[in-house]
Amino acid sequence: MKVAFLGTGLMGLPMAQRLLAADIQLVAYNRTPEKLAPLQAAGAEIATHPRHAIRAADCVILMLTNAPAIYNVLLSDTAWQTLEGRTIVQMGTITPTESQEIRDAVVGGGGEYLEAPVLGSIPEAKAGKLSVMVGAEPEQYQRHLKLLQNFGTEPLLIGPVGSAAALKLALNQLIASLTTSFALSLAFVQRQGVDVDVFMQILRDSPLYAPTFDKKLQRMLDGNYADPNFPTKHLLKDTELFISEAKSRSLDLSSIKGVRQILQTAVKMSFADDDYSSLFSVIKEWGE
């Protein structure tokens, strides 16, 4: 099998490198060509246009920013005409509705489509320890299981296309909400003069603890949000996707809308490309 990898950003690059390390033939495309240099140095073929990558491969993996990017790269007139007989594996974060619409377009072009969004960040991508959630027919899942195991040892079939995309949004909503709640409690105990080490000791020994708290603690205390594993602008995008999809499900979205406002403020404060733990600065400075 020859794989085309479209989108080699923060997550796409280490994921594509995993395939090369497994001796899988790879052709890569990225809208910012400079990001392809490490893959070219490792032996990947480089495509200057999406249609060239698609035409050269049996399977096409997408790790693109959002649905508009997928339409631009995969479903433009020239690229869409090359889809016949090829498998598209969509691994980015989009809504279930968008995923189903893209599936219909791919099938209309003679290809097949499955979604396989992932939970985890750059360290897990490098180690092949991402949680891979698959939206596909059981037969498709079995046929592509070995490929997906390069990214995570136990890819899980969630259900048909749309189900894995929905689960991914639910999990990213938790990332946003948990981090915001932790940041608020941390800022509160600081303002009340409570020792942060004592706060963390009690928290770690309680059922309230989540490992993500310790992952973000030092960044928040230091105000150092550089070199992100997941930028603020991406978490804002995913939060907006969750809200847009959840509107039709008769859910009370007031809590996550408050989180979205904090993330929007973080972006306005020039933290867009920094780690999403930057939302701590918004919470801390809100009333100042």
GROMACS .gro file of C-alpha atoms in nm:
model
  288
    1MET     CA    1   0.000   0.000   0.000
    2LYS     CA    2   0.113   0.352  -0.081
    3VAL     CA    3  -0.030   0.624   0.143
    4ALA     CA    4  -0.081   0.990   0.068
    5PHE     CA    5  -0.070   1.211   0.375
    6LEU     CA    6  -0.236   1.550   0.334
    7GLY     CA    7  -0.169   1.794   0.618
    8THR     CA    8   0.163   1.775   0.801
    9GLY     CA    9   0.122   2.029   1.080
   10LEU     CA   10   0.177   1.979   1.453
   11MET     CA   11   0.001   1.641   1.459
   12GLY     CA   12   0.030   1.540   1.097
   13LEU     CA   13   0.409   1.549   1.087
   14PRO     CA   14   0.477   1.294   1.366
   15MET     CA   15   0.191   1.076   1.240
   16ALA     CA   16   0.339   1.071   0.889
   17GLN     CA   17   0.680   0.996   1.038
   18ARG     CA   18   0.527   0.691   1.209
   19LEU     CA   19   0.428   0.555   0.869
   20LEU     CA   20   0.775   0.609   0.726
   21ALA     CA   21   0.926   0.433   1.028
   22ALA     CA   22   0.702   0.136   0.949
   23ASP     CA   23   0.844   0.123   0.592
   24ILE     CA   24   0.516   0.235   0.437
   25GLN     CA   25   0.556   0.416   0.107
   26LEU     CA   26   0.448   0.775   0.163
   27VAL     CA   27   0.369   1.074  -0.055
   28ALA     CA   28   0.303   1.393   0.140
   29TYR     CA   29   0.136   1.724   0.066
   30ASN     CA   30   0.104   2.036   0.279
   31ARG     CA   31  -0.028   2.378   0.189
   32THR     CA   32   0.285   2.522   0.356
   33PRO     CA   33   0.559   2.333   0.164
   34GLU     CA   34   0.833   2.419   0.416
   35LYS     CA   35   0.670   2.184   0.669
   36LEU     CA   36   0.744   1.889   0.439
   37ALA     CA   37   1.124   1.911   0.472
   38PRO     CA   38   1.157   1.656   0.758
   39LEU     CA   39   0.947   1.402   0.568
   40GLN     CA   40   1.142   1.452   0.247
   41ALA     CA   41   1.465   1.402   0.440
   42ALA     CA   42   1.323   1.076   0.579
   43GLY     CA   43   1.241   0.940   0.236
   44ALA     CA   44   0.886   1.058   0.163
   45GLU     CA   45   0.786   1.158  -0.186
   46ILE     CA   46   0.669   1.519  -0.194
   47ALA     CA   47   0.370   1.635  -0.397
   48THR     CA   48   0.326   1.993  -0.511
   49HIS     CA   49  -0.051   1.957  -0.558
   50PRO     CA   50  -0.309   1.744  -0.375
   51ARG     CA   51  -0.421   1.568  -0.692
   52HIS     CA   52  -0.065   1.444  -0.751
   53ALA     CA   53  -0.053   1.290  -0.402
   54ILE     CA   54  -0.399   1.135  -0.438
   55ARG     CA   55  -0.326   0.992  -0.780
   56ALA     CA   56  -0.002   0.834  -0.658
   57ALA     CA   57  -0.161   0.654  -0.361
   58ASP     CA   58  -0.408   0.379  -0.273
   59CYS     CA   59  -0.507   0.536   0.058
   60VAL     CA   60  -0.528   0.905   0.148
   61ILE     CA   61  -0.501   1.022   0.510
   62LEU     CA   62  -0.633   1.368   0.594
   63MET     CA   63  -0.499   1.563   0.893
   64LEU     CA   64  -0.624   1.905   0.793
   65THR     CA   65  -0.739   2.199   1.004
   66ASN     CA   66  -1.111   2.195   0.931
   67ALA     CA   67  -1.382   2.101   0.680
   68PRO     CA   68  -1.320   2.402   0.450
   69ALA     CA   69  -0.955   2.293   0.421
   70ILE     CA   70  -1.072   1.940   0.332
   71TYR     CA   71  -1.299   2.074   0.061
   72ASN     CA   72  -1.019   2.291  -0.073
   73VAL     CA   73  -0.755   2.017  -0.074
   74LEU     CA   74  -0.956   1.701  -0.141
   75LEU     CA   75  -1.277   1.804  -0.312
   76SER     CA   76  -1.171   2.075  -0.554
   77ASP     CA   77  -1.261   1.992  -0.914
   78THR     CA   78  -0.914   1.868  -1.001
   79ALA     CA   79  -0.861   1.664  -0.682
   80TRP     CA   80  -1.214   1.516  -0.670
   81GLN     CA   81  -1.164   1.363  -1.016
   82THR     CA   82  -0.876   1.151  -0.880
   83LEU     CA   83  -1.072   0.984  -0.596
   84GLU     CA   84  -1.207   0.685  -0.785
   85GLY     CA   85  -1.089   0.356  -0.633
   86ARG     CA   86  -0.915   0.524  -0.341
   87THR     CA   87  -0.976   0.514   0.033
   88ILE     CA   88  -0.999   0.841   0.225
   89VAL     CA   89  -0.924   0.827   0.600
   90GLN     CA   90  -1.025   1.155   0.767
   91MET     CA   91  -0.836   1.196   1.098
   92GLY     CA   92  -0.887   1.563   1.186
   93THR     CA   93  -1.156   1.714   1.409
   94ILE     CA   94  -1.474   1.808   1.224
   95THR     CA   95  -1.846   1.777   1.303
   96PRO     CA   96  -2.044   1.458   1.237
   97THR     CA   97  -2.252   1.645   0.980
   98GLU     CA   98  -1.941   1.765   0.796
   99SER     CA   99  -1.792   1.414   0.803
  100GLN     CA  100  -2.107   1.262   0.654
  101GLU     CA  101  -2.123   1.527   0.384
  102ILE     CA  102  -1.758   1.470   0.291
  103ARG     CA  103  -1.824   1.093   0.284
  104ASP     CA  104  -2.108   1.149   0.038
  105ALA     CA  105  -1.884   1.362  -0.185
  106VAL     CA  106  -1.605   1.101  -0.175
  107VAL     CA  107  -1.842   0.815  -0.254
  108GLY     CA  108  -1.989   1.027  -0.534
  109GLY     CA  109  -1.638   1.050  -0.678
  110GLY     CA  110  -1.597   0.672  -0.672
  111GLY     CA  111  -1.392   0.646  -0.353
  112GLU     CA  112  -1.457   0.507  -0.006
  113TYR     CA  113  -1.446   0.702   0.319
  114LEU     CA  114  -1.392   0.640   0.687
  115GLU     CA  115  -1.323   0.873   0.978
  116ALA     CA  116  -1.060   0.807   1.243
  117PRO     CA  117  -1.013   1.114   1.466
  118VAL     CA  118  -0.756   1.085   1.743
  119LEU     CA  119  -0.727   1.189   2.106
  120GLY     CA  120  -0.382   1.287   2.225
  121SER     CA  121  -0.116   1.539   2.135
  122ILE     CA  122   0.234   1.550   1.989
  123PRO     CA  123   0.406   1.317   2.244
  124GLU     CA  124   0.139   1.048   2.189
  125ALA     CA  125   0.159   1.095   1.812
  126LYS     CA  126   0.536   1.045   1.818
  127ALA     CA  127   0.505   0.733   2.035
  128GLY     CA  128   0.215   0.578   1.842
  129LYS     CA  129  -0.004   0.598   2.152
  130LEU     CA  130  -0.296   0.805   2.026
  131SER     CA  131  -0.651   0.695   2.100
  132VAL     CA  132  -0.793   0.626   1.755
  133MET     CA  133  -1.172   0.636   1.717
  134VAL     CA  134  -1.309   0.489   1.396
  135GLY     CA  135  -1.634   0.570   1.223
  136ALA     CA  136  -1.680   0.313   0.947
  137GLU     CA  137  -1.848  -0.009   0.846
  138PRO     CA  138  -1.705  -0.313   1.033
  139GLU     CA  139  -1.550  -0.449   0.713
  140GLN     CA  140  -1.375  -0.117   0.645
  141TYR     CA  141  -1.249  -0.108   1.002
  142GLN     CA  142  -1.099  -0.457   0.977
  143ARG     CA  143  -0.939  -0.384   0.642
  144HIS     CA  144  -0.765  -0.068   0.766
  145LEU     CA  145  -0.691  -0.177   1.122
  146LYS     CA  146  -0.324  -0.255   1.059
  147LEU     CA  147  -0.267   0.090   0.905
  148LEU     CA  148  -0.442   0.267   1.193
  149GLN     CA  149  -0.239   0.072   1.450
  150ASN     CA  150   0.063   0.279   1.348
  151PHE     CA  151  -0.100   0.568   1.534
  152GLY     CA  152  -0.245   0.383   1.833
  153THR     CA  153  -0.226   0.019   1.938
  154GLU     CA  154  -0.600  -0.029   1.982
  155PRO     CA  155  -0.810   0.167   1.732
  156LEU     CA  156  -1.173   0.135   1.842
  157LEU     CA  157  -1.470   0.103   1.609
  158ILE     CA  158  -1.729   0.348   1.742
  159GLY     CA  159  -2.000   0.304   1.479
  160PRO     CA  160  -2.087   0.442   1.136
  161VAL     CA  161  -1.941   0.761   0.990
  162GLY     CA  162  -2.033   1.051   1.218
  163SER     CA  163  -2.017   0.858   1.545
  164ALA     CA  164  -1.641   0.890   1.590
  165ALA     CA  165  -1.652   1.259   1.493
  166ALA     CA  166  -1.919   1.314   1.759
  167LEU     CA  167  -1.716   1.134   2.026
  168LYS     CA  168  -1.407   1.338   1.941
  169LEU     CA  169  -1.602   1.663   1.985
  170ALA     CA  170  -1.742   1.539   2.318
  171LEU     CA  171  -1.389   1.470   2.440
  172ASN     CA  172  -1.254   1.805   2.321
  173GLN     CA  173  -1.543   1.979   2.498
  174LEU     CA  174  -1.414   1.810   2.814
  175ILE     CA  175  -1.061   1.933   2.745
  176ALA     CA  176  -1.188   2.290   2.720
  177SER     CA  177  -1.422   2.271   3.019
  178LEU     CA  178  -1.188   2.080   3.252
  179THR     CA  179  -0.896   2.312   3.180
  180THR     CA  180  -1.113   2.621   3.232
  181SER     CA  181  -1.251   2.489   3.562
  182PHE     CA  182  -0.904   2.397   3.687
  183ALA     CA  183  -0.769   2.738   3.588
  184LEU     CA  184  -1.049   2.912   3.776
  185SER     CA  185  -0.989   2.708   4.093
  186LEU     CA  186  -0.614   2.765   4.068
  187ALA     CA  187  -0.657   3.140   4.030
  188PHE     CA  188  -0.907   3.142   4.319
  189VAL     CA  189  -0.679   2.964   4.566
  190GLN     CA  190  -0.392   3.193   4.467
  191ARG     CA  191  -0.605   3.502   4.533
  192GLN     CA  192  -0.717   3.354   4.867
  193GLY     CA  193  -0.357   3.296   4.975
  194VAL     CA  194  -0.386   2.915   4.980
  195ASP     CA  195  -0.061   2.728   4.908
  196VAL     CA  196  -0.081   2.585   4.556
  197ASP     CA  197   0.115   2.275   4.661
  198VAL     CA  198  -0.143   2.203   4.930
  199PHE     CA  199  -0.426   2.259   4.682
  200MET     CA  200  -0.267   2.013   4.439
  201GLN     CA  201  -0.196   1.757   4.712
  202ILE     CA  202  -0.562   1.751   4.814
  203LEU     CA  203  -0.675   1.749   4.451
  204ARG     CA  204  -0.445   1.463   4.348
  205ASP     CA  205  -0.577   1.246   4.633
  206SER     CA  206  -0.939   1.312   4.541
  207PRO     CA  207  -1.180   1.169   4.280
  208LEU     CA  208  -1.182   1.517   4.124
  209TYR     CA  209  -0.828   1.480   3.988
  210ALA     CA  210  -0.750   1.453   3.618
  211PRO     CA  211  -0.391   1.410   3.493
  212THR     CA  212  -0.436   1.704   3.255
  213PHE     CA  213  -0.429   1.933   3.559
  214ASP     CA  214  -0.066   1.850   3.631
  215LYS     CA  215   0.020   1.874   3.262
  216LYS     CA  216  -0.099   2.235   3.256
  217LEU     CA  217  -0.012   2.345   3.610
  218GLN     CA  218   0.345   2.462   3.553
  219ARG     CA  219   0.258   2.643   3.230
  220MET     CA  220  -0.012   2.835   3.416
  221LEU     CA  221   0.211   2.916   3.714
  222ASP     CA  222   0.495   3.032   3.488
  223GLY     CA  223   0.274   3.205   3.230
  224ASN     CA  224   0.473   3.012   2.969
  225TYR     CA  225   0.250   2.901   2.685
  226ALA     CA  226   0.513   2.867   2.411
  227ASP     CA  227   0.577   2.549   2.205
  228PRO     CA  228   0.219   2.419   2.227
  229ASN     CA  229   0.108   2.063   2.178
  230PHE     CA  230  -0.238   2.202   2.103
  231PRO     CA  231  -0.280   2.576   2.026
  232THR     CA  232  -0.555   2.792   2.174
  233LYS     CA  233  -0.700   2.868   1.830
  234HIS     CA  234  -0.754   2.498   1.763
  235LEU     CA  235  -0.934   2.441   2.091
  236LEU     CA  236  -1.152   2.744   2.016
  237LYS     CA  237  -1.230   2.599   1.674
  238ASP     CA  238  -1.326   2.262   1.823
  239THR     CA  239  -1.537   2.429   2.091
  240GLU     CA  240  -1.725   2.622   1.825
  241LEU     CA  241  -1.778   2.300   1.630
  242PHE     CA  242  -1.919   2.132   1.940
  243ILE     CA  243  -2.161   2.419   2.001
  244SER     CA  244  -2.275   2.429   1.639
  245GLU     CA  245  -2.341   2.054   1.633
  246ALA     CA  246  -2.498   2.039   1.980
  247LYS     CA  247  -2.749   2.317   1.911
  248SER     CA  248  -2.980   2.073   1.735
  249ARG     CA  249  -2.969   1.824   2.026
  250SER     CA  250  -3.175   2.025   2.277
  251LEU     CA  251  -2.886   2.061   2.524
  252ASP     CA  252  -2.819   2.353   2.760
  253LEU     CA  253  -2.494   2.498   2.623
  254SER     CA  254  -2.451   2.790   2.863
  255SER     CA  255  -2.145   2.641   3.035
  256ILE     CA  256  -1.950   2.571   2.717
  257LYS     CA  257  -2.049   2.909   2.573
  258GLY     CA  258  -1.876   3.068   2.872
  259VAL     CA  259  -1.566   2.862   2.797
  260ARG     CA  260  -1.583   2.975   2.433
  261GLN     CA  261  -1.586   3.338   2.547
  262ILE     CA  262  -1.272   3.281   2.753
  263LEU     CA  263  -1.098   3.114   2.458
  264GLN     CA  264  -1.205   3.397   2.226
  265THR     CA  265  -1.053   3.646   2.468
  266ALA     CA  266  -0.731   3.443   2.483
  267VAL     CA  267  -0.707   3.460   2.105
  268LYS     CA  268  -0.766   3.837   2.114
  269MET     CA  269  -0.487   3.862   2.374
  270SER     CA  270  -0.246   3.717   2.112
  271PHE     CA  271  -0.243   3.364   2.256
  272ALA     CA  272  -0.389   3.207   1.938
  273ASP     CA  273  -0.075   3.011   1.852
  274ASP     CA  274   0.021   2.940   2.213
  275ASP     CA  275  -0.079   2.647   2.431
  276TYR     CA  276  -0.445   2.652   2.531
  277SER     CA  277  -0.346   2.670   2.898
  278SER     CA  278  -0.317   3.041   2.815
  279LEU     CA  279  -0.683   3.066   2.912
  280PHE     CA  280  -0.548   3.090   3.268
  281SER     CA  281  -0.420   3.439   3.187
  282VAL     CA  282  -0.768   3.543   3.076
  283ILE     CA  283  -0.927   3.414   3.397
  284LYS     CA  284  -0.656   3.569   3.614
  285GLU     CA  285  -0.673   3.910   3.445
  286TRP     CA  286  -1.049   3.925   3.384
  287GLY     CA  287  -1.128   4.162   3.671
  288GLU     CA  288  -0.804   4.358   3.669
   0.00000   0.00000   0.00000
